Coordinates of C-alpha atoms and ligand atoms in Angstrom, one line a residue:
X1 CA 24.4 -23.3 -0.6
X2 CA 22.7 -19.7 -1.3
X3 CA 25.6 -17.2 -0.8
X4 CA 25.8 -15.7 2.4
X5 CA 24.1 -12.4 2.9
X6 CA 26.7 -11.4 6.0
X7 CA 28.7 -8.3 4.7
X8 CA 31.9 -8.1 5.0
X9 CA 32.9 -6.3 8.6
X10 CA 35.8 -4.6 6.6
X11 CA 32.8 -2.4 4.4
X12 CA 32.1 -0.5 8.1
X13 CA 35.2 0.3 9.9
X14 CA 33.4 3.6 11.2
X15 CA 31.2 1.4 13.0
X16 CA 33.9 -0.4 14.9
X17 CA 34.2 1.1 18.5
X18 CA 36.1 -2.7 19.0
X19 CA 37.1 -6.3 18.7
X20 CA 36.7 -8.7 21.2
X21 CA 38.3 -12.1 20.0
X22 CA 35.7 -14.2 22.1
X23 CA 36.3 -18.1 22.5
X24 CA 33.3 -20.9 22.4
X25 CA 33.2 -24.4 22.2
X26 CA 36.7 -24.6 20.9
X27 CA 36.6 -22.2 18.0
X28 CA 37.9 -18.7 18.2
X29 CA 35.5 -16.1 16.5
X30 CA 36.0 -12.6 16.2
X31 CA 32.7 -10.3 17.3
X32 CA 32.5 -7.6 15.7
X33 CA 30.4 -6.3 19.1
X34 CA 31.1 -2.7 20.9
X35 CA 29.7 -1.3 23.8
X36 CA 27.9 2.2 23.3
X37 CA 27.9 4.8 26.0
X38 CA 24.6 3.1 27.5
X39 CA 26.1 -0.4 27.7
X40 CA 24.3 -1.5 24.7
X41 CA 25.7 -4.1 23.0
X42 CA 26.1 -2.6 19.0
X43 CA 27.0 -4.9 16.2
X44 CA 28.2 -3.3 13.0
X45 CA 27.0 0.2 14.3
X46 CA 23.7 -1.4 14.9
X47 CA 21.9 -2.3 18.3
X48 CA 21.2 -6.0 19.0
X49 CA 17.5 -4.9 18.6
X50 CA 17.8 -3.3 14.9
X51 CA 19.6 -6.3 13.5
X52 CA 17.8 -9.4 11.4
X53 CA 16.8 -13.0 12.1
X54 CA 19.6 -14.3 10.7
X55 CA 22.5 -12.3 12.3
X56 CA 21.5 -12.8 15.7
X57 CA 21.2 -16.4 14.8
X58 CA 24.7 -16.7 14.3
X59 CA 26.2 -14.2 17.0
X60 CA 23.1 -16.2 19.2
X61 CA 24.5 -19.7 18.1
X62 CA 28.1 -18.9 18.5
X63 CA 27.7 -17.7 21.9
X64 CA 29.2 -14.0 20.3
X65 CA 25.8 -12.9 22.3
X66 CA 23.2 -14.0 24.1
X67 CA 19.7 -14.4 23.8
X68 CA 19.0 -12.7 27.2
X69 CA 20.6 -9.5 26.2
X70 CA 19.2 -9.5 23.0
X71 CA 16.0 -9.6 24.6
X72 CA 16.6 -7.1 26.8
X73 CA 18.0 -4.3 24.4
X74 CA 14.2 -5.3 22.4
X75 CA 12.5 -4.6 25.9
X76 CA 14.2 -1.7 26.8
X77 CA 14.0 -0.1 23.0
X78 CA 10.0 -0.6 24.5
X79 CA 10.5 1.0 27.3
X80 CA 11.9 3.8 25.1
X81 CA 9.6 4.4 22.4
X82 CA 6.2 2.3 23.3
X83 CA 4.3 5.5 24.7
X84 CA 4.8 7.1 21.2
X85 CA 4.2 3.6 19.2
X86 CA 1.8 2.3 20.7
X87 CA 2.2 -1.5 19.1
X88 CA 1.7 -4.0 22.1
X89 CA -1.2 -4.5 23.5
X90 CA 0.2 -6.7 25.9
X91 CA 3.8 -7.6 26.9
X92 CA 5.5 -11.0 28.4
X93 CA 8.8 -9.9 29.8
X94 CA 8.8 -12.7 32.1
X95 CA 7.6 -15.5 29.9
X96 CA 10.4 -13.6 27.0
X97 CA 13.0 -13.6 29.0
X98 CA 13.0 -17.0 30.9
X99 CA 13.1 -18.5 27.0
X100 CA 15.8 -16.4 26.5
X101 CA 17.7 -17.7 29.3
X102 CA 16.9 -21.7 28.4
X103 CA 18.2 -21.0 25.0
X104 CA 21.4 -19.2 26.5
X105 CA 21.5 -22.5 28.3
X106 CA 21.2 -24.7 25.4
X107 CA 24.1 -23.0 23.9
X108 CA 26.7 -23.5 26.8
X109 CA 25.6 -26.7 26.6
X110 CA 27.1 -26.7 23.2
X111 CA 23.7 -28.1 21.5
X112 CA 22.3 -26.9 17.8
X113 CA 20.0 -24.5 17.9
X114 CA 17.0 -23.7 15.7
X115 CA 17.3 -20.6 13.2
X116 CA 14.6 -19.0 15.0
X117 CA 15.9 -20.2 18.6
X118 CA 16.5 -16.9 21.1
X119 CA 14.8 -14.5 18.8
X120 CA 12.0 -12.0 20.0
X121 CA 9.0 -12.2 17.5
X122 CA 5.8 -10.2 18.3
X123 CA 2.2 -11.7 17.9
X124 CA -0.4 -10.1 16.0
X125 CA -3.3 -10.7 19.1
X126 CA -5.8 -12.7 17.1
X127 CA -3.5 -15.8 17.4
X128 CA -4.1 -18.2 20.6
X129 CA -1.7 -17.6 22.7
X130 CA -1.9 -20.3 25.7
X131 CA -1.8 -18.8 29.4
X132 CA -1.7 -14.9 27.6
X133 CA -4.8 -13.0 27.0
X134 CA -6.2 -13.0 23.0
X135 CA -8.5 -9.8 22.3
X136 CA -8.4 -9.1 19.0
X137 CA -7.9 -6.0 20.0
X138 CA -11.9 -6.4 21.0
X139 CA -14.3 -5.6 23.8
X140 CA -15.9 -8.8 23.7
X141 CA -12.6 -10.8 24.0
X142 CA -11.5 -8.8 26.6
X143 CA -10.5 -11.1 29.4
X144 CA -10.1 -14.3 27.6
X145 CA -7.1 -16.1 28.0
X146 CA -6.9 -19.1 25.7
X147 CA -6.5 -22.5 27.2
X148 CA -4.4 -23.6 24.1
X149 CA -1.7 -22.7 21.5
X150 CA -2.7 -21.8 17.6
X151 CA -0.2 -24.6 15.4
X152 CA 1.8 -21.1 14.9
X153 CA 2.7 -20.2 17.9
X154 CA 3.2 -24.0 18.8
X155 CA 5.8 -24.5 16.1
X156 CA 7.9 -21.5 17.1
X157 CA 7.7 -22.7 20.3
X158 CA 9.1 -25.8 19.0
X159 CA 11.6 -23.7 17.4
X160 CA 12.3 -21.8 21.1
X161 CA 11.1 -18.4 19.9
X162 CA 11.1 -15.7 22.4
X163 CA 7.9 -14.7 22.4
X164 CA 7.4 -10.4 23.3
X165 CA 3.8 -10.1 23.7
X166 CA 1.0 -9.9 21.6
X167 CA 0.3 -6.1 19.2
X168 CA -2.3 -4.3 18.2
X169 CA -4.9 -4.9 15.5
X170 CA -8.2 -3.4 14.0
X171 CA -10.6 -5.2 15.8
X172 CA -11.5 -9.1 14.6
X173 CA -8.6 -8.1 11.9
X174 CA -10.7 -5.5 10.0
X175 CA -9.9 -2.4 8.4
X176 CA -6.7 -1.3 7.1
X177 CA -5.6 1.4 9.4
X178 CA -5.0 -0.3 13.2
X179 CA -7.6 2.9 14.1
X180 CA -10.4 0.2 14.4
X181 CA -8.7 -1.5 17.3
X182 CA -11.3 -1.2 20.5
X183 CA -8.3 -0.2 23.0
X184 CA -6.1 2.3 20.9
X185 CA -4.6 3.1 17.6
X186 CA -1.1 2.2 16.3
X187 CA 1.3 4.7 15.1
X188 CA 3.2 4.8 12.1
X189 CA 7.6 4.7 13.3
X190 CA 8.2 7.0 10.2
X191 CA 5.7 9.5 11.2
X192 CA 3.8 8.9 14.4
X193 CA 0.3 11.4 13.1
X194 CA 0.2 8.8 10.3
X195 CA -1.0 5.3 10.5
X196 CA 1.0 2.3 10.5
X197 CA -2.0 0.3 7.9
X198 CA -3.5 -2.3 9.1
X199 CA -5.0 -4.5 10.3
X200 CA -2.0 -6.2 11.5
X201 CA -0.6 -2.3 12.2
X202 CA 0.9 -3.3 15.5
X203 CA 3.4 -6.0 13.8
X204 CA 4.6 -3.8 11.6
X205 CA 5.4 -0.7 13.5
X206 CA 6.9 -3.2 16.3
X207 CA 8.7 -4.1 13.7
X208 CA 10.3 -1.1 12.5
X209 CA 10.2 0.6 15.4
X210 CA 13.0 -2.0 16.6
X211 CA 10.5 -3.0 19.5
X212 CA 10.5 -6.8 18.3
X213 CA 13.2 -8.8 15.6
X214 CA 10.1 -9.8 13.8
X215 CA 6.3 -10.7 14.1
X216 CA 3.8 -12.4 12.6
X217 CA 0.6 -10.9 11.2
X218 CA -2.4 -12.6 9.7
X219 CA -3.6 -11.4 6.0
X220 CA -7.6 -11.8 4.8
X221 CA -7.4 -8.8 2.2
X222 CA -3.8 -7.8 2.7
X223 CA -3.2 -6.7 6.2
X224 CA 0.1 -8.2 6.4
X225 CA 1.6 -6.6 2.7
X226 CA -0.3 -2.7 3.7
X227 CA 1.5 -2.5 6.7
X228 CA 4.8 -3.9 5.8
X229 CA 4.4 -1.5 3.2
X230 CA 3.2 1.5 5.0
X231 CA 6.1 0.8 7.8
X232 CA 9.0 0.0 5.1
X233 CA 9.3 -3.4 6.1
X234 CA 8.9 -7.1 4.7
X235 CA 5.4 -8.8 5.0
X236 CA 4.0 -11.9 3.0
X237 CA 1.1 -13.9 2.8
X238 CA 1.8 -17.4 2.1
X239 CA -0.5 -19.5 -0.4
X240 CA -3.7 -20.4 1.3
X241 CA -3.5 -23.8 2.7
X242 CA 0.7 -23.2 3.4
X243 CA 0.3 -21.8 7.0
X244 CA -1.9 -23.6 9.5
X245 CA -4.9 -21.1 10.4
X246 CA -6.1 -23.1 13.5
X247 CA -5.9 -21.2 16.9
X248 CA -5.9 -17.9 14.6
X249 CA -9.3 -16.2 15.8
X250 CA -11.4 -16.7 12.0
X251 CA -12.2 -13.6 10.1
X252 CA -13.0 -14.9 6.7
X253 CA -12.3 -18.7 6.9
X254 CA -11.6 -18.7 2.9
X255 CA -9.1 -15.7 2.5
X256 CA -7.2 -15.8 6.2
X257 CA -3.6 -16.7 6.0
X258 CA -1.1 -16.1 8.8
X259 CA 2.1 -14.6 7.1
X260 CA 5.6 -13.3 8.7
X261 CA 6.6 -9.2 9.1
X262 CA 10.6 -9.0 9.0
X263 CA 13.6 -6.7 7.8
X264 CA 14.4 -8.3 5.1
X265 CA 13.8 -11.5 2.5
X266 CA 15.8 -13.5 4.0
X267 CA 14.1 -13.8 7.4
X268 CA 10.7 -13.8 5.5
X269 CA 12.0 -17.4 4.3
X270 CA 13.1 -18.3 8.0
X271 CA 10.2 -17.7 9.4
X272 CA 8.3 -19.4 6.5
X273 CA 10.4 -22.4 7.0
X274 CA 9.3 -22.7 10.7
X275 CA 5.5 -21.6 10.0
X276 CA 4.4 -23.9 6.8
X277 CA 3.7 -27.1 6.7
X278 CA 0.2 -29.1 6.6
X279 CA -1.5 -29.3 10.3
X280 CA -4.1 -32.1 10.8
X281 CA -6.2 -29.7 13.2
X282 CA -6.7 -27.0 10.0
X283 CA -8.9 -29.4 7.2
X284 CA -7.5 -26.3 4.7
X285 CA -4.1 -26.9 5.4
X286 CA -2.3 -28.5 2.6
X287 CA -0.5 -31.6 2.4
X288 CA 2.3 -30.2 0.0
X289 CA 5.9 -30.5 0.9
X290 CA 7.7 -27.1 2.3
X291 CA 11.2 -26.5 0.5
X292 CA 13.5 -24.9 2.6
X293 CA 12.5 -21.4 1.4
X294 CA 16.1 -20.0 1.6
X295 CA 17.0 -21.8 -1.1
X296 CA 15.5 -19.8 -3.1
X297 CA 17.3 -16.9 -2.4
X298 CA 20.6 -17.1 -5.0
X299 CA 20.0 -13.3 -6.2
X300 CA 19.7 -15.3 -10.3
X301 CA 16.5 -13.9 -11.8
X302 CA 17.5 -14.0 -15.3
X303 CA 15.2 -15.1 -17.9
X304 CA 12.4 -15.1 -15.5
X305 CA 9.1 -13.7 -17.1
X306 CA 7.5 -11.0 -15.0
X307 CA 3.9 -9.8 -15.6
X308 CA 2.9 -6.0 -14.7
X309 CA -0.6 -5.7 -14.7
X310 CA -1.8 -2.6 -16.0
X311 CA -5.5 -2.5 -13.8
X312 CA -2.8 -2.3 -10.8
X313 CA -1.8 1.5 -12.0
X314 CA -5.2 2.7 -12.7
X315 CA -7.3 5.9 -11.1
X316 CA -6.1 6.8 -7.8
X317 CA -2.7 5.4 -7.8
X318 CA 0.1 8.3 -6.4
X319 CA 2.2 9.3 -8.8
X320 CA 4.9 8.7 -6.8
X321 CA 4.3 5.1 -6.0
X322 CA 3.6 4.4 -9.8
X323 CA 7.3 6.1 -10.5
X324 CA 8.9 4.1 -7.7
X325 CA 7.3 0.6 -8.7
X326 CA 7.9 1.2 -12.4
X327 CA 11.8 2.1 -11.3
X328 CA 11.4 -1.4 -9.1
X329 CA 10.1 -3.5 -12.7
X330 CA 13.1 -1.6 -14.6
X331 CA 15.9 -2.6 -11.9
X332 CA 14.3 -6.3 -12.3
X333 CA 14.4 -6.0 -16.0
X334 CA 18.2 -4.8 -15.3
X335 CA 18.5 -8.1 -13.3
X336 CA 17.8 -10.2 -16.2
X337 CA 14.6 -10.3 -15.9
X338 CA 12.1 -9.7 -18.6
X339 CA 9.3 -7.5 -17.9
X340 CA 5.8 -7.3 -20.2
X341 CA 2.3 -5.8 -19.4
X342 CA -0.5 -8.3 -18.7
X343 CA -4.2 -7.9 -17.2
X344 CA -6.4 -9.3 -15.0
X345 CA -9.6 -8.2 -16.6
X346 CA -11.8 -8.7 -13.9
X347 CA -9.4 -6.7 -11.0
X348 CA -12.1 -3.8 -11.3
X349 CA -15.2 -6.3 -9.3
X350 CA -12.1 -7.6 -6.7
X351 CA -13.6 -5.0 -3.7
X352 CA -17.0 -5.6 -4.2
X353 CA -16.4 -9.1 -4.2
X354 CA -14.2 -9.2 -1.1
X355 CA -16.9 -6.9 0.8
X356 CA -19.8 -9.6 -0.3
X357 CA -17.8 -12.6 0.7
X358 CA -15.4 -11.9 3.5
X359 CA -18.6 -10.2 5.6
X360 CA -20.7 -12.9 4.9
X361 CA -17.8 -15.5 6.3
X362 CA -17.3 -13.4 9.1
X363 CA -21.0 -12.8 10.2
X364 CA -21.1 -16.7 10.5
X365 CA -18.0 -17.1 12.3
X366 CA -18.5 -13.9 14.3
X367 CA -21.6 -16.1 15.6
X368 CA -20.1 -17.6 18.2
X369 CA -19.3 -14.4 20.3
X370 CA -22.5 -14.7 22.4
X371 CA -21.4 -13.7 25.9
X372 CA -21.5 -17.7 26.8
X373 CA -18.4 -18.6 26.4
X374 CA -15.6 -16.4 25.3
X375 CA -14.4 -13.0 27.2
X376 CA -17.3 -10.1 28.0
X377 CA -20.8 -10.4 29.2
X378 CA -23.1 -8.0 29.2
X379 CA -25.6 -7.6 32.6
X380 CA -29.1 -8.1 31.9
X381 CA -32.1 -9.9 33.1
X382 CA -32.4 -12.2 30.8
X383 CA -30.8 -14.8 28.3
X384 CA -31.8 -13.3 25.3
X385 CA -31.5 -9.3 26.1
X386 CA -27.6 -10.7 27.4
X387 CA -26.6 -11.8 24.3
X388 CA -28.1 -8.9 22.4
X389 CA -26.2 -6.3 25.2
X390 CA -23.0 -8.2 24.7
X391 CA -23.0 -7.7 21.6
X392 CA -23.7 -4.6 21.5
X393 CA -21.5 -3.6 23.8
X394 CA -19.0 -6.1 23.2
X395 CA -18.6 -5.4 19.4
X396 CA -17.0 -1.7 17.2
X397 CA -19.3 -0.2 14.7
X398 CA -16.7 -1.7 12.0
X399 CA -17.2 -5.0 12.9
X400 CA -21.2 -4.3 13.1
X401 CA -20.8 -3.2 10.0
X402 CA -19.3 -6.3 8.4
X403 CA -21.8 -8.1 10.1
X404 CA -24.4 -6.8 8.9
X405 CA -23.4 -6.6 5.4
X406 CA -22.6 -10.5 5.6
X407 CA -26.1 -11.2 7.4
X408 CA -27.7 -9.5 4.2
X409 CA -25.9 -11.0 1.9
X410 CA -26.7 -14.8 2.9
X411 CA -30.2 -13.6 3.5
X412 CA -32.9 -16.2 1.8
X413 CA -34.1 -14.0 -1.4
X414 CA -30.7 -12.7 -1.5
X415 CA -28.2 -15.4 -1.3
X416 CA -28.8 -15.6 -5.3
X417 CA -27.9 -12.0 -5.8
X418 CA -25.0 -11.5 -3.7
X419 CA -23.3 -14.4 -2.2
X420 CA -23.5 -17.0 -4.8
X421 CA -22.7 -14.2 -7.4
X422 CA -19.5 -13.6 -5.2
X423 CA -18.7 -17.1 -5.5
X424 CA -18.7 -16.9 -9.6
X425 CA -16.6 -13.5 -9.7
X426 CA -14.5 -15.0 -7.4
X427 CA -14.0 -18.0 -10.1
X428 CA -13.3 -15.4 -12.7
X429 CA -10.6 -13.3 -10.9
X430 CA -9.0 -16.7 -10.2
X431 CA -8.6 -17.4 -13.7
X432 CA -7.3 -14.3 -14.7
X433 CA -4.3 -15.5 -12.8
X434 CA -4.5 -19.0 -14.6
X435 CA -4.3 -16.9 -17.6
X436 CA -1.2 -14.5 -16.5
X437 CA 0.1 -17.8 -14.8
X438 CA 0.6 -19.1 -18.2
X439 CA 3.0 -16.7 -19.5
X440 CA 4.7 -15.3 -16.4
X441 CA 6.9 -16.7 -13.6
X442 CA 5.7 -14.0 -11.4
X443 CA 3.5 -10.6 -11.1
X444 CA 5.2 -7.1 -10.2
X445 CA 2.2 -4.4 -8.5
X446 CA 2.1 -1.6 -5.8
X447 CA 0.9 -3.2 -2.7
X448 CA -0.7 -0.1 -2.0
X449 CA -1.9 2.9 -4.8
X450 CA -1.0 5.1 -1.7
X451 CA 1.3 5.9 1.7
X452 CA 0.8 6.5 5.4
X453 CA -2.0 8.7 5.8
X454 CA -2.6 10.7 8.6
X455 CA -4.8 9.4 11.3
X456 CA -8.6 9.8 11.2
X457 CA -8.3 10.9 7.7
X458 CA -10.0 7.6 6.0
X459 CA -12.2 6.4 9.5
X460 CA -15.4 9.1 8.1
X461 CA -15.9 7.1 5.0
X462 CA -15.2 3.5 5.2
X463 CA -15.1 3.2 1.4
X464 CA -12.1 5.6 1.0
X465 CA -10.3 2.6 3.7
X466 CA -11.6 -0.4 1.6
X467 CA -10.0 1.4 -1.6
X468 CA -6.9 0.9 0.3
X469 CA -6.5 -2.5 -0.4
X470 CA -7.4 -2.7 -4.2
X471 CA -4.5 -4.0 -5.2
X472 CA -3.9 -7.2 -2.5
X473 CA -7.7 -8.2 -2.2
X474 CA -7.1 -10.2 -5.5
X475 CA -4.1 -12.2 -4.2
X476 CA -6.6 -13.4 -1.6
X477 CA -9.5 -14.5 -3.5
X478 CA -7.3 -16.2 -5.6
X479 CA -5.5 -17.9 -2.5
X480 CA -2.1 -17.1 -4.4
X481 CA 1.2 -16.0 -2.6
X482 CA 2.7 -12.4 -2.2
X483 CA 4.9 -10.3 -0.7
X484 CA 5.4 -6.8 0.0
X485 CA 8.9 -5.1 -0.2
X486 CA 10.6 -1.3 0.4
X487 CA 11.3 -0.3 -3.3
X488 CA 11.4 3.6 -2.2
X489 CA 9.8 6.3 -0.3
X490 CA 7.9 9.8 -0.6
X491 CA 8.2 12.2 1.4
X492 CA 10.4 10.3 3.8
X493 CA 7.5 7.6 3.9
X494 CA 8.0 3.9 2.5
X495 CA 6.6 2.9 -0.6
X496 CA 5.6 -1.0 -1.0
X497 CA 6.4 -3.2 -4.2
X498 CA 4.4 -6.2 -4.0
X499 CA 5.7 -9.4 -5.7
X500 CA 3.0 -12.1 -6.4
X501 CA 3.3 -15.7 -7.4
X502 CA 1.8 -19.3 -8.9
X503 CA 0.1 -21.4 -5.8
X504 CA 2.7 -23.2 -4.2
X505 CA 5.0 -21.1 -5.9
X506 CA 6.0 -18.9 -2.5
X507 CA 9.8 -19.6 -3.0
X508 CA 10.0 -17.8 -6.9
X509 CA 8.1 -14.5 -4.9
X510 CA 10.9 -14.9 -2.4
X511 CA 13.3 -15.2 -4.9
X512 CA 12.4 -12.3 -7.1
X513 CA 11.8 -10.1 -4.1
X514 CA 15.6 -10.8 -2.1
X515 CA 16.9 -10.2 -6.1
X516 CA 15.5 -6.8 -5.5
X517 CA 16.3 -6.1 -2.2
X518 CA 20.4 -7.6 -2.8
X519 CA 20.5 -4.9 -5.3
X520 CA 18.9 -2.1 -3.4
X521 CA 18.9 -0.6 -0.1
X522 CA 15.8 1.1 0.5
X523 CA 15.4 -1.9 3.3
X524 CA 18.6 -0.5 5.1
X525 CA 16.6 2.8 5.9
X526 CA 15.4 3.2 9.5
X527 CA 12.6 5.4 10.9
X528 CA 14.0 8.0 13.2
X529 CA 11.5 7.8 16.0
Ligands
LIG601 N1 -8.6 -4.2 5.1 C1 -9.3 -5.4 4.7 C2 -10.5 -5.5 5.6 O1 -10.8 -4.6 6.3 C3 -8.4 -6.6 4.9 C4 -8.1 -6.9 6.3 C5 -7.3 -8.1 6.5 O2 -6.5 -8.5 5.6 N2 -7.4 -8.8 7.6 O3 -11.2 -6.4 5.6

């Protein structure tokens, strides 16, 4: 058994505003629950809506609350702050709370619930939600309300998540910013003129804005690690093939992965434990076994072999978040942990190989947005001028851009040139890890070379945004796991440390990064909003 993570109540008397001794099914357990001025509920000086996955599964499970009011204090913290936020794009209080109440029901009942049972979780909106609209935060999948559940959303379903609603995205999941969204853009909970990254922007800030418990995010160049970064929260891409990826809307079919946004480690390894597994509707899904992730998680990294890889702190990088990841690879080393440079030669060609490849995959699977059968249509006279008008109309200049790019690229007379020479860099990147992979347990990177910057400062010049993501891109050509975690902050905004891992290997980055975060507390911080 991993040692519990619960602190001891004792460490936070100020906190205490009471005890209620509170009897269920027999046992007698002391809540550590008061009641603030507005009714409430605080556990440990903390609202039912700030606290963690695993927390509220116990005070959940052991009837010490229930699931109703923890969804309610998550719905009311929207009521409080969305107008600023700006996160959801669309909100199920009624489906959310009738969940709620079954699980409440379940637990009177006495029965065993799931780990994830009773918890609100947000959706990034380019995952199939079944009977609530799916718009990838588009025009032209404005309207559409899928008739069926991606294998995500049906497996925490399974679980009896509470789902929220779904959040806000750069449209068709590109761009790192949430400014590309068609409807609105996100803003950042630790400084609302800056953005939150992106593109799963509105996860993150729900997230830390305390307007869901968790949420999940999907990740084709790193938009699950930037804005768990950006948002000082937890965010990881899983190996490609771990996560299911049918019923989430495709971007790039070869580097999506849907991946979880939490508070901390530990729930990262919940929600992996409910997410992975191999899905016969996804041909990419693997058929390896899922650990339970939390196993992982013992705080022991000695002896472990860590790689830093010096392309990662190159031109660009801010000081500060070179000082605070090279702190986060000395408190590692502290741990036991032995730290030594390495490189990945071919890191410099990882944009220009993700912006050959990822348009190219998307220009084919964007295809199918035609005006026929999903969301908008466009008036016109005829069939041909419609599907011309709906996609111009239906479509951002981002995405027109990435389609473009990928319609050139697979050109005939340029296939050769681009695509195909994609395919080989792409080969070589992923050996460069083979390489590291054979010395080193794990690899220790910024997931960003920068913060939160303000909005509208990158959306002129789209290659200033695709810098953004030098340093995940690579994770996700080479299908490899990572994760980004707090490791410290400039100028009161949250720097990433991203931790990255073998294929397959998702529990050592989950075990390396919840070493970190035990012995730190830069994930205790809260925005003030
Ligand atoms: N920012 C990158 C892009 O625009 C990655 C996006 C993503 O991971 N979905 O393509």
């Amino acid at each position: 058994m991993p040692p519990t993570r619960t602190r001891d109540a004792s460490g936070y008397p100020g906190f205490w505003r009471g005890l209620r001794p509170r009897k269920h099914e027999g046992r007698t357990a002391v809540a550590a629950i008061a009641f603030s001025g507005t009714q409430n509920k605080e556990v440990l000086g903390l609202k039912l809506n700030e606290l963690g996955i695993s927390r509220l599964h116990k005070l959940i499970s052991s009837g010490e609350v229930t699931s109703v009011e923890v969804t309610e204090a998550v719905f009311e913290r929207i009521d409080e702050v969305e107008d600023t936020v700006k996160a959801y794009l669309f909100l199920d209080r009624e489906g959310a709370l009738k969940k709620a109440a079954k699980v409440d029901l379940n637990v009177a009942r006495g029965e065993e619930i799931e780990p994830l049972a009773g918890i609100p979780v947000a959706i990034k909106d380019n995952m199939c939600t079944k009977g609530i609209p799916t718009t990838c935060a588009s025009r032209i999948l404005e309207g559409f309300v899928p008739p069926y559940d991606a294998t995500v959303i049906e497996r925490l379903k399974a679980s009896d998540a509470v789902i929220t609603g779904k959040v806000n995205l750069d449209e068709f999941a590109m761009g790192s910013s949430c400014e590309n969204s068609a409807f609105f853009p996100t803003r950042n909970p630790w400084d609302t003129s800056r953005v939150p990254g992106g593109s799963s922007g509105g996860s993150a800030a729900a997230v830390a804005a305390g307007e869901a418990i968790y949420a999940l995010g999907s990740d084709t160049g790193g938009s699950v690690r930037l804005p768990a970064s950006f948002c000082g929260v937890v965010g990881m891409k899983p190996t490609y093939g771990y996560v299911s990826r049918y019923g989430l809307v495709a971007f790039a079919s070869s580097l999506d992965q849907i991946g979880p946004i939490t508070r901390d480690v530990w729930d990262c390894a919940l929600v992996m434990n409910t997410i992975c597994g191999r899905d016969p509707m996804d041909s990419t899904s693997a058929d390896v076994p899922v650990p339970d992730f939390t196993s992982f998680l013992n705080g022991d990294i000695k002896g472990l072999k860590i790689g830093v890889p010096k392309e990662y702190f190159g031109e660009g990088i801010d000081p500060a978040v070179k000082e605070a990841v090279l702190g986060a690879v000395d408190k590692l080393t502290e741990l036991g942990a032995e730290a030594e440079e390495c490189s990945l030669p071919h890191s410099e060609y990882a944009l220009s190989t993700y912006y050959i490849l990822a348009p190219a995959e998307a220009s084919s699977n964007l295809a199918r947005y035609d005006g026929v059968r999903y969301g908008y249509r466009a008036e016109a006279g005829d069939l041909l001028e419609m599907f011309k008008k709906t996609r111009q109309q239906g479509f951002g200049p981002e995405v027109k851009r990435r389609i473009m790019l990928g319609t050139y690229a697979l050109s005939s007379g340029y296939y050769d040139a681009y695509y195909l020479k994609a395919q080989k860099v792409r080969t070589l990147m992923r050996r460069d890890f083979d390489r590291v992979f054979e010395r080193f347990d794990c690899l220790v990177a910024p997931t960003s070379p920068v913060v939160a910057f303000p909005l509208g400062d990158r959306t002129a010049d789209p290659l200033s945004m695709y810098m953004v993501d030098i340093c995940t891109i690579p994770v996700n050509i080479a299908g490899i796991p990572g994760i980004s975690i707090p490791c410290g902050f400039k100028d009161g905004l949250p720097i990433g440390l991203q931790v990255i891992g073998k294929p397959f290997d998702d529990g050592t980055v989950l075990r390396v990064a919840y070493a970190f975060e035990k012995n730190t507390d830069y994930h205790k911080e809260r925005p003030e909003l």
